[in-house]
Coordinates of C-alpha atoms in Angstrom, one line a residue:
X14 CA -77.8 -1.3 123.1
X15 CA -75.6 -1.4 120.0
X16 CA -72.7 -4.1 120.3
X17 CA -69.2 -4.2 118.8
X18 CA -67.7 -7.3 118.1
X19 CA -64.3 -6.2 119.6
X20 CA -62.1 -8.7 119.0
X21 CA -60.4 -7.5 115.6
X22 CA -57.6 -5.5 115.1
X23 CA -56.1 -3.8 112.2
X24 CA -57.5 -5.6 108.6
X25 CA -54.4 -7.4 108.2
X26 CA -54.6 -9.3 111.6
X27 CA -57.9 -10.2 111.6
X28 CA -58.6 -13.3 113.2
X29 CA -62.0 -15.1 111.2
X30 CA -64.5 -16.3 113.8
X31 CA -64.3 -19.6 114.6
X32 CA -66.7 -22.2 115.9
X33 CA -65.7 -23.4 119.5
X34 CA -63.9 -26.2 121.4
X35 CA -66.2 -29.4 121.0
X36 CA -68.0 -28.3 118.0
X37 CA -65.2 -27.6 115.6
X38 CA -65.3 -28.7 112.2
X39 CA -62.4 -31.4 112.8
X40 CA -64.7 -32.9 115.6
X41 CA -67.4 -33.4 112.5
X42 CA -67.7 -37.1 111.3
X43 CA -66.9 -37.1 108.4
X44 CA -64.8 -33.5 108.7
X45 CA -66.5 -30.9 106.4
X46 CA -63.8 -28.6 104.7
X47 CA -64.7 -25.3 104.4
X48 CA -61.8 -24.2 101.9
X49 CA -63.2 -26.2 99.2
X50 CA -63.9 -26.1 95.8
X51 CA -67.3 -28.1 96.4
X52 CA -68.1 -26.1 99.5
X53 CA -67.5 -22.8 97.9
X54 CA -69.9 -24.1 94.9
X55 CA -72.7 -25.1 97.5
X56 CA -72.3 -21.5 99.5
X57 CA -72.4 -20.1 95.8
X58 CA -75.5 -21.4 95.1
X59 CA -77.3 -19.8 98.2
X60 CA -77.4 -16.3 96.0
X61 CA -80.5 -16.5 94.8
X62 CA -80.6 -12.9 93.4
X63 CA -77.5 -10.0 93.7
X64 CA -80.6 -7.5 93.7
X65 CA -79.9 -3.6 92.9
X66 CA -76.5 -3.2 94.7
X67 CA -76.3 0.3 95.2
X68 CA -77.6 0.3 99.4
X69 CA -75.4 -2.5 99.9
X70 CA -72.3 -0.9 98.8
X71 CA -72.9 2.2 100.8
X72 CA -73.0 0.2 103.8
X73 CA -69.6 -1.3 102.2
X74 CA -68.0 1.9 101.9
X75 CA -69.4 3.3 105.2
X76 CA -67.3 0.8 106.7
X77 CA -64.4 1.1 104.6
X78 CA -64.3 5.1 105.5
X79 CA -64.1 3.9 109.1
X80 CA -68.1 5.3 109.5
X81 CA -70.5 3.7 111.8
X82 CA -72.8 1.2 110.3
X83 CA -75.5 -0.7 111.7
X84 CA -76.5 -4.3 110.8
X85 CA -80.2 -5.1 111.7
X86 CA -81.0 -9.0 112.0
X87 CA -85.1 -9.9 112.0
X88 CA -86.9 -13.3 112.1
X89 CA -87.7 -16.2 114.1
X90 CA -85.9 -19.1 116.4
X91 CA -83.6 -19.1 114.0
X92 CA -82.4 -15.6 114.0
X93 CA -82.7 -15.6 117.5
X94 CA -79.8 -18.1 117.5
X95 CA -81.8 -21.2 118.4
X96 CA -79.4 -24.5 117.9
X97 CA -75.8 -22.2 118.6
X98 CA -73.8 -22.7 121.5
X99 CA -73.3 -20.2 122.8
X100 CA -76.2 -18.6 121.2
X101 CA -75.5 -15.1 121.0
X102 CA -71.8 -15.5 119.7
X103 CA -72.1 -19.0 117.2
X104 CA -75.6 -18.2 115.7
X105 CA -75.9 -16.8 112.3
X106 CA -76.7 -13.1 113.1
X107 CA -73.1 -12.8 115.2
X108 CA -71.2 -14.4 112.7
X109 CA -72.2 -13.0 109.3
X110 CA -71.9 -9.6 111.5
X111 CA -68.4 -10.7 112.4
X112 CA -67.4 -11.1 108.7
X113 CA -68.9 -7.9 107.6
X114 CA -67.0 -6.2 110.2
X115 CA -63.5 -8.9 109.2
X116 CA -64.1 -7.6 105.6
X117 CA -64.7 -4.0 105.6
X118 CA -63.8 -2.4 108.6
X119 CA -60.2 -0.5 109.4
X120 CA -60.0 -1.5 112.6
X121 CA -61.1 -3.3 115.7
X122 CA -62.3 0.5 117.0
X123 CA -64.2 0.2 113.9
X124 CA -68.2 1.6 115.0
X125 CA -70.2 -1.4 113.5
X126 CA -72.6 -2.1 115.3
X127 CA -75.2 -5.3 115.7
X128 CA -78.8 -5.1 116.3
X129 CA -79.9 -8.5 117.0
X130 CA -84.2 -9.6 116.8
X131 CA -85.3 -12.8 116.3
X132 CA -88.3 -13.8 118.4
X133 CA -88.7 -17.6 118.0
X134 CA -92.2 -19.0 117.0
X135 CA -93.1 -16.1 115.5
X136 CA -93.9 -14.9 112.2
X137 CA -93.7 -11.5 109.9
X138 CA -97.1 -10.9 111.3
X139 CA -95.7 -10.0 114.7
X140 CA -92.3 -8.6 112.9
X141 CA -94.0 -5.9 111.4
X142 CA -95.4 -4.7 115.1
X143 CA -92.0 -5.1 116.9
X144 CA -89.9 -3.4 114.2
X145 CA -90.0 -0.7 115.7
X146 CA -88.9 -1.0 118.9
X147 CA -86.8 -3.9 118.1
X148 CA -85.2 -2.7 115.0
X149 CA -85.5 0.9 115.6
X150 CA -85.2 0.8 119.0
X151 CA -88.2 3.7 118.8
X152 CA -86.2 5.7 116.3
X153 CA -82.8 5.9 118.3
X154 CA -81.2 3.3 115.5
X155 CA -81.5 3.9 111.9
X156 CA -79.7 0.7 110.2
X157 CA -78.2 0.8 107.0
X158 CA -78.7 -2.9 106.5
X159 CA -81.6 -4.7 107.4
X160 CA -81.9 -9.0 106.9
X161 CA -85.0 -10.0 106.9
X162 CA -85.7 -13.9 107.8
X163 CA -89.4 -15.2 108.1
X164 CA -89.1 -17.9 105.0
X165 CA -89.7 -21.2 108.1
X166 CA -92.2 -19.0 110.1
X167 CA -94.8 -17.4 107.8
X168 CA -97.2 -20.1 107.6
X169 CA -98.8 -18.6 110.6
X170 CA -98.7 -15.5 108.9
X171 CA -102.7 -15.1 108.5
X172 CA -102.4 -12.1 105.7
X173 CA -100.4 -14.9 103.7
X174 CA -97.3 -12.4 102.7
X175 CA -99.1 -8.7 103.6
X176 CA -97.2 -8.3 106.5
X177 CA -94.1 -9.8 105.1
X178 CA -94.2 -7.4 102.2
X179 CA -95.6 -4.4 104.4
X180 CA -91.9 -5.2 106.5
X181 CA -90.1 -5.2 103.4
X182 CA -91.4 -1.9 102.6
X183 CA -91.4 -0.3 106.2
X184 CA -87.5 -1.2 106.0
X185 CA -86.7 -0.4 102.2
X186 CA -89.1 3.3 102.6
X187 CA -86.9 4.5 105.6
X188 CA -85.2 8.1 104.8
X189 CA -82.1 7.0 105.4
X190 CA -82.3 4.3 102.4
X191 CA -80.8 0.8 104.2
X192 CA -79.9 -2.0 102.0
X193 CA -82.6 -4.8 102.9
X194 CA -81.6 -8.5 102.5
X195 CA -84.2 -11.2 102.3
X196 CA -82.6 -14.4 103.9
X197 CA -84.6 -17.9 103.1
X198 CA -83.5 -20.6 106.1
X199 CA -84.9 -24.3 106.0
X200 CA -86.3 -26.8 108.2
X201 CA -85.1 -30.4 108.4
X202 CA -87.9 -32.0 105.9
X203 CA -86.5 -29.5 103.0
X204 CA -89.3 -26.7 103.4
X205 CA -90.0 -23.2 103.6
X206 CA -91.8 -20.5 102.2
X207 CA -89.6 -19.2 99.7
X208 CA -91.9 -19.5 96.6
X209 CA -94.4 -17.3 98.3
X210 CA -92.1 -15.0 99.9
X211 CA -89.5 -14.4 97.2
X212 CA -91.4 -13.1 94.6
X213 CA -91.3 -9.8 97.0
X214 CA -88.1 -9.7 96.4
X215 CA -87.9 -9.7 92.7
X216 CA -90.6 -7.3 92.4
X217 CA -88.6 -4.8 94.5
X218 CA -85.2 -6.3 92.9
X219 CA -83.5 -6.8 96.6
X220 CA -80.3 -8.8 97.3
X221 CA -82.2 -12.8 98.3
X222 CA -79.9 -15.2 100.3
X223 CA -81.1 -19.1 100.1
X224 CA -79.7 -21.5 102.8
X225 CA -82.4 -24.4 100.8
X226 CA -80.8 -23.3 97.4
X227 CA -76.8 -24.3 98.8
X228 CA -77.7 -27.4 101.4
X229 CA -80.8 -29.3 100.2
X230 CA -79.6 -30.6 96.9
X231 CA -76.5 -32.0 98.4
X232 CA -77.9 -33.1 101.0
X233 CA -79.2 -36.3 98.9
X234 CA -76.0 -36.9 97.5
X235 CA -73.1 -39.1 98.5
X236 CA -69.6 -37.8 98.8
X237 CA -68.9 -39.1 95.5
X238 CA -72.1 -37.2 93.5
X239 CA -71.0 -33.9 95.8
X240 CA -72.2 -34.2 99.0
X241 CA -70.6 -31.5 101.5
X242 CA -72.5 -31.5 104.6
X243 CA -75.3 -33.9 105.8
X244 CA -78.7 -33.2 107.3
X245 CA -77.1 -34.6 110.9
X246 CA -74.3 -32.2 110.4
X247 CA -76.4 -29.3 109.7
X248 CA -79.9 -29.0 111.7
X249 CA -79.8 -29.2 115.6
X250 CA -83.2 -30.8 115.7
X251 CA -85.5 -30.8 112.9
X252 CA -86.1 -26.9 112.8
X253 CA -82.4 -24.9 113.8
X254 CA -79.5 -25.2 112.6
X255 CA -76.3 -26.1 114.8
X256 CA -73.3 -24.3 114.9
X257 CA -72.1 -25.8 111.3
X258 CA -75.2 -24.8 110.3
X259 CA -75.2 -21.6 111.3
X260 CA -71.6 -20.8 110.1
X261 CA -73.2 -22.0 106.2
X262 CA -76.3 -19.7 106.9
X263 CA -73.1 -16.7 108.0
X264 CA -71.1 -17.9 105.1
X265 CA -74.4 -17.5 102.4
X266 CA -74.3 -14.0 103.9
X267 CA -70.9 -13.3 103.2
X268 CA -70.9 -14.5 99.9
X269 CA -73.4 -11.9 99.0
X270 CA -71.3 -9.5 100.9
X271 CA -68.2 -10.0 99.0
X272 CA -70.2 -10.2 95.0
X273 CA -71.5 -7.4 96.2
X274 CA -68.2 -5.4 97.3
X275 CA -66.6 -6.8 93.8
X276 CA -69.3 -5.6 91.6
X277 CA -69.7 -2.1 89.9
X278 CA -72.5 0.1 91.1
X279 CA -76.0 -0.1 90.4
X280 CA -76.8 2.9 88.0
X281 CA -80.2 3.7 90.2
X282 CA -81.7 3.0 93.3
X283 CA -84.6 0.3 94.1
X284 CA -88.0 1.9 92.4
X285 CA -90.1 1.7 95.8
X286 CA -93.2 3.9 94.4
X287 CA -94.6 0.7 92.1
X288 CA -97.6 -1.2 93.4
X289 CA -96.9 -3.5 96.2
X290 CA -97.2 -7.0 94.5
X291 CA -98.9 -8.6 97.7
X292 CA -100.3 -5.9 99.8
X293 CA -98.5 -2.8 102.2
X294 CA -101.9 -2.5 104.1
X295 CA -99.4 -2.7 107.4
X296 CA -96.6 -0.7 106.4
X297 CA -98.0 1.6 109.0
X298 CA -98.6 -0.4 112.1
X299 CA -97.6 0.9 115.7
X300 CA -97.3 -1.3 119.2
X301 CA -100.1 -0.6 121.6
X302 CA -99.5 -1.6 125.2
X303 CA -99.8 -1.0 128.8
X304 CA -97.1 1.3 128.7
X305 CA -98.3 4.2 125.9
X306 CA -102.2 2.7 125.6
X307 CA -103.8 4.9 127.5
X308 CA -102.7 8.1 125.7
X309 CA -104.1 6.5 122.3
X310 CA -107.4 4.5 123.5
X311 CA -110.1 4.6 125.9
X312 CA -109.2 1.2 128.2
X313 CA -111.0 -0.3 130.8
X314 CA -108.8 -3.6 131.9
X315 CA -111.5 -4.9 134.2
X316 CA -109.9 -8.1 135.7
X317 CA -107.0 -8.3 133.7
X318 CA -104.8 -5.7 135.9
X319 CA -102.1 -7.7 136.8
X320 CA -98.8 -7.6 134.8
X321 CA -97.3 -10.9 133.9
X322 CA -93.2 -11.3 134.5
X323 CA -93.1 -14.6 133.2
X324 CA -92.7 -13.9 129.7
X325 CA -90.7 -15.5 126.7
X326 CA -87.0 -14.4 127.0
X327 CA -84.8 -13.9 124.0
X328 CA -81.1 -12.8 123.8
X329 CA -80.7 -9.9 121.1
X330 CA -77.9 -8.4 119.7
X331 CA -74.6 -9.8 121.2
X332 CA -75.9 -10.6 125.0
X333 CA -75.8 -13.5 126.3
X334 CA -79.0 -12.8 128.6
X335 CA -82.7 -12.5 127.9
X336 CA -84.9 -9.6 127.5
X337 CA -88.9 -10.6 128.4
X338 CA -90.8 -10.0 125.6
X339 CA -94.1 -7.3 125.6
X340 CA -93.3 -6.7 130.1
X341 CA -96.0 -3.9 129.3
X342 CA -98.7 -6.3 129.2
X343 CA -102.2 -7.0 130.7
X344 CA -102.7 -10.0 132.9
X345 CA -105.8 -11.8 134.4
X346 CA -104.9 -14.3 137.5
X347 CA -108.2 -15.8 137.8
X348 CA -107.3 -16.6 141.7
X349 CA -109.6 -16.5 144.7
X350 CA -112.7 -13.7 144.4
X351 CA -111.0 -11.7 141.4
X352 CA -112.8 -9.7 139.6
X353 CA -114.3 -11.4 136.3
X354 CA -115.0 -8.6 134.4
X355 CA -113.8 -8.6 131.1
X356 CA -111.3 -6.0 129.3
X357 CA -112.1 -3.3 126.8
X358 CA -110.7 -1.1 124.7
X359 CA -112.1 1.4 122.1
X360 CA -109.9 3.2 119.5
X361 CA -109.7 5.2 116.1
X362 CA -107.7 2.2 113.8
X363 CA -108.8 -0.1 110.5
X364 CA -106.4 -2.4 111.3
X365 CA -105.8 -4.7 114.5
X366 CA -103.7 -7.4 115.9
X367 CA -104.0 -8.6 119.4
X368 CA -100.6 -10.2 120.6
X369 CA -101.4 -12.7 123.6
X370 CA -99.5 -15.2 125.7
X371 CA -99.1 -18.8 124.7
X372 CA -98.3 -20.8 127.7
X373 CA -98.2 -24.5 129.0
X374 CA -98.9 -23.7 131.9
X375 CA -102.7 -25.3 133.3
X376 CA -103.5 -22.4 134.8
X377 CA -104.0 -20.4 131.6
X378 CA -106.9 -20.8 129.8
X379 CA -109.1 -19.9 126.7
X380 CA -110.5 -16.3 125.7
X381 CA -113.6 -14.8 123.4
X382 CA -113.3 -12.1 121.5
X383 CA -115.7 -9.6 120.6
X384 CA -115.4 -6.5 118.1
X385 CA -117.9 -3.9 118.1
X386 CA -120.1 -6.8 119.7
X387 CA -119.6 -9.3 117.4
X388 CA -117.8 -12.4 118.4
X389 CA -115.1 -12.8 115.9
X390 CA -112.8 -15.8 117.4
X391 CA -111.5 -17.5 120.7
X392 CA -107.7 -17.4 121.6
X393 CA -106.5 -21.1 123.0
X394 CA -103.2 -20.0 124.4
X395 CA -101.8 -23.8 124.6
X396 CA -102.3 -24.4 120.6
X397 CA -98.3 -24.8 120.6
X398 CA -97.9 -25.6 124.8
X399 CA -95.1 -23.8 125.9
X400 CA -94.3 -19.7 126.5
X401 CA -94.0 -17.3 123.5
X402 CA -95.6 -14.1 121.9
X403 CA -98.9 -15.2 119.6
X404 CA -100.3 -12.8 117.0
X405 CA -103.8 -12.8 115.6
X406 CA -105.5 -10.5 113.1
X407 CA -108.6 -8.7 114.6
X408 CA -109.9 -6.6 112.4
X409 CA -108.8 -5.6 108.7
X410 CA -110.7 -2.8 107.8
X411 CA -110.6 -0.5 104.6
X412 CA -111.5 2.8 106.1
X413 CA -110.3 4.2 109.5
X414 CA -113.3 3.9 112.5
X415 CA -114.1 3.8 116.2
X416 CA -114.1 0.2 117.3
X417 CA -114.3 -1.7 120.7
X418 CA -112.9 -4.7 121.5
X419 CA -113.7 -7.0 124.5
X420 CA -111.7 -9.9 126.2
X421 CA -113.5 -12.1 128.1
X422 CA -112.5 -15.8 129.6
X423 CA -114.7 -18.7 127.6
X424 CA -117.3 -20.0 129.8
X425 CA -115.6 -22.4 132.3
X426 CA -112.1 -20.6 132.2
X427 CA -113.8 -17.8 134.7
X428 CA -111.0 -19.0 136.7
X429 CA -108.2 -19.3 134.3
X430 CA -105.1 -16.7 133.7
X431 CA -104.7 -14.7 130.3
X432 CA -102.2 -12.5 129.2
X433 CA -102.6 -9.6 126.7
X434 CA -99.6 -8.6 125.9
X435 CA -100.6 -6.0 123.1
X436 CA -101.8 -5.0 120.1
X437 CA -100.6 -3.8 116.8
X438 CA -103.0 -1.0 115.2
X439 CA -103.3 1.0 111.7
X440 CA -105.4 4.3 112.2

């Protein structure tokens, strides 16, 4: 579950990772240089904020005192590894891990660990229901540093920055007080969300990494006005980085890592009792599926009783295979003389996400839902064509009731598959 990197001995011998045969920095055109003066002032530039130090430097001394410490990773596609070859060792995650452990630790027998959960395509609003069982790994793992990365994927984030800041603050309230890092990646066209998502992390004063801060300015500039790296170099296609780029985004990290080690301490901790600046209304939600459902609501799953194996796959922490994502699910077939009856749930919450199946496959088709008999929405599970995990906000409720829910295929999708793949509730 936990992975060591493994490959370091004693400090003095460490070996830096390295990007692989056919994707060196030599094999660049033109070749980047990554000892620099102008590359260290572009890496520089990605600290966007040292934050209140004194988490961090725990962590740091953990590792120097030869104790275990555990680095959690969250986000999208990108934090997945998307764009690395091979993905689980040259993405971003694996890397600035690697340097943590090159910097800090006594010894390749050194316990640091890796937890690895990016989930691409999806935003914070589906973070916040997987944390547990991702990050967590349903309370086994307690990290002591936490990056969070959502800054490319929130703009389907329907609470526009609740769930984002409720993650924040379900990481930052643990009892066992991790660091939490706020990491701000970039697509091709020079965007993200950092002007909406950042301002979290001033209010609660946290350590912010920004891969647009270092790489976008330059990227307009020749070699002459201080160009380092150029947008070919650096993005894959026009959303992940490649392996260049995910050495800058491990490199950012690092920086942070080692102002951070150099600095004095923070007199006082982060002040986590102030009013949330966006909202915490989800601080507190849990994952409801096939697997634990029926102890906390009254389900009926009519037609939709099969459970779907073909499921997005993604390759956390160090492995190089995938896990299927939500295999606790609820699937409808639609074949032959199936049942069409529709699937129903009642339970005590105020707040409710249904997670559902996006697929490209024909066979799938669209879904109505009702809450306590109202329609509220239909689900299109092709609105992006191909297999992943797709949250939606159900209810958002001040005060803590009964409700029902119903699933039911649109009128001419009788026929049609649908996969529920669960639901993240606030009672």
């Amino acid at each position: 579950m936990l992975q060591d990197s493994g490959d370091a001995g004693e400090n003095t011998e460490f070996t830096a990772p390295r990007d692989p045969v056919g994707v060196t920095a030599s094999a660049v055109k033109p070749a980047i240089d990554f000892e620099s003066p102008r590359y260290r002032d572009m890496i520089g530039r990605s600290l966007l904020n040292k934050g209140n130090n004194v988490r961090l430097k725990r962590a740091i001394e953990k590792a120097k005192n030869g104790e275990p410490v555990v680095i959690a990773y969250i986000g999208g596609s990108i934090t997945h590894g998307a764009g690395a070859v091979p993905i689980h060792l040259q993405c971003y995650a694996y890397r600035s891990y690697e340097s943590f452990k090159f910097m800090f630790a006594l010894s390749k027998d050194s316990p640091i660990h890796l937890i690895k959960a990016g989930v691409g395509g999806t935003p914070s609003e589906l973070g916040i229901v997987r944390y547990d069982r991702d990050v967590l790994r349903g309370g086994a793992v307690q990290p002591d540093i936490v990056i969070i990365e959502f800054a490319v994927n929130d703009a389907d984030d329907e609470t526009q920055g609740k769930c984002y800041e409720s993650l924040v603050l379900k990481a930052l309230t643990a009892d066992n007080k991790p660091a939490v890092i706020l990491l701000f990646s970039v697509f091709e066209n020079d965007w993200n969300l950092q002007d909406r998502l950042a301002p979290v992390g001033w209010h609660y004063d946290l350590p912010m990494v920004s891969v647009k801060d270092a790489v976008v300015d330059q990227f307009n500039k020749t070699k002459g006005e201080g160009n380092v790296i150029s947008k070919k170099q650096f993005f894959h296609d026009i959303y992940h980085p490649t392996n260049i780029g995910h050495r800058i985004m491990a490199d950012c990290l690092e920086y942070l890592f080692d102002v951070t080690n150099r600095s004095e301490w923070d007199e006082k901790d982060h002040d986590i009792e102030k009013a949330p600046l966006i909202g915490n209304e989800f601080v507190n939600v849990k994952l409801l599926d096939r697997k634990n459902g029926n102890h906390i609501a009254r389900i009926d799953a009519g037609s939709f009783c099969k459970t779907d194996t073909d499921l997005q796959m993604v390759e956390m922490d160090a492995h190089d295979y995938g896990t299927p994502q939500f295999p606790n699910n609820w699937m409808r077939t639609g074949e032959g003389k199936e049942d069409q009856s529709s699937f129903r749930i009642c339970l005590q919450c105020k707040r409710l996400i249904l997670i559902f199946k996006d697929s490209g496959n024909d066979e799938f088709g669209t879904a109505h839902i009702k809450v306590d008999g109202v329609f509220v929405q239909k689900v299109d599970p092709h609105q992006v064509n191909w297999t992943h995990c797709h949250a939606t906000l159900l209810l958002n409720e001040e005060h803590v009731g009964e409700h029902s829910i119903e699933i039911e295929m649109a009128e001419g999708h009788e026929h049609k598959c649908f996969t529920i793949l669960g639901f993240g509730y606030v009672d």
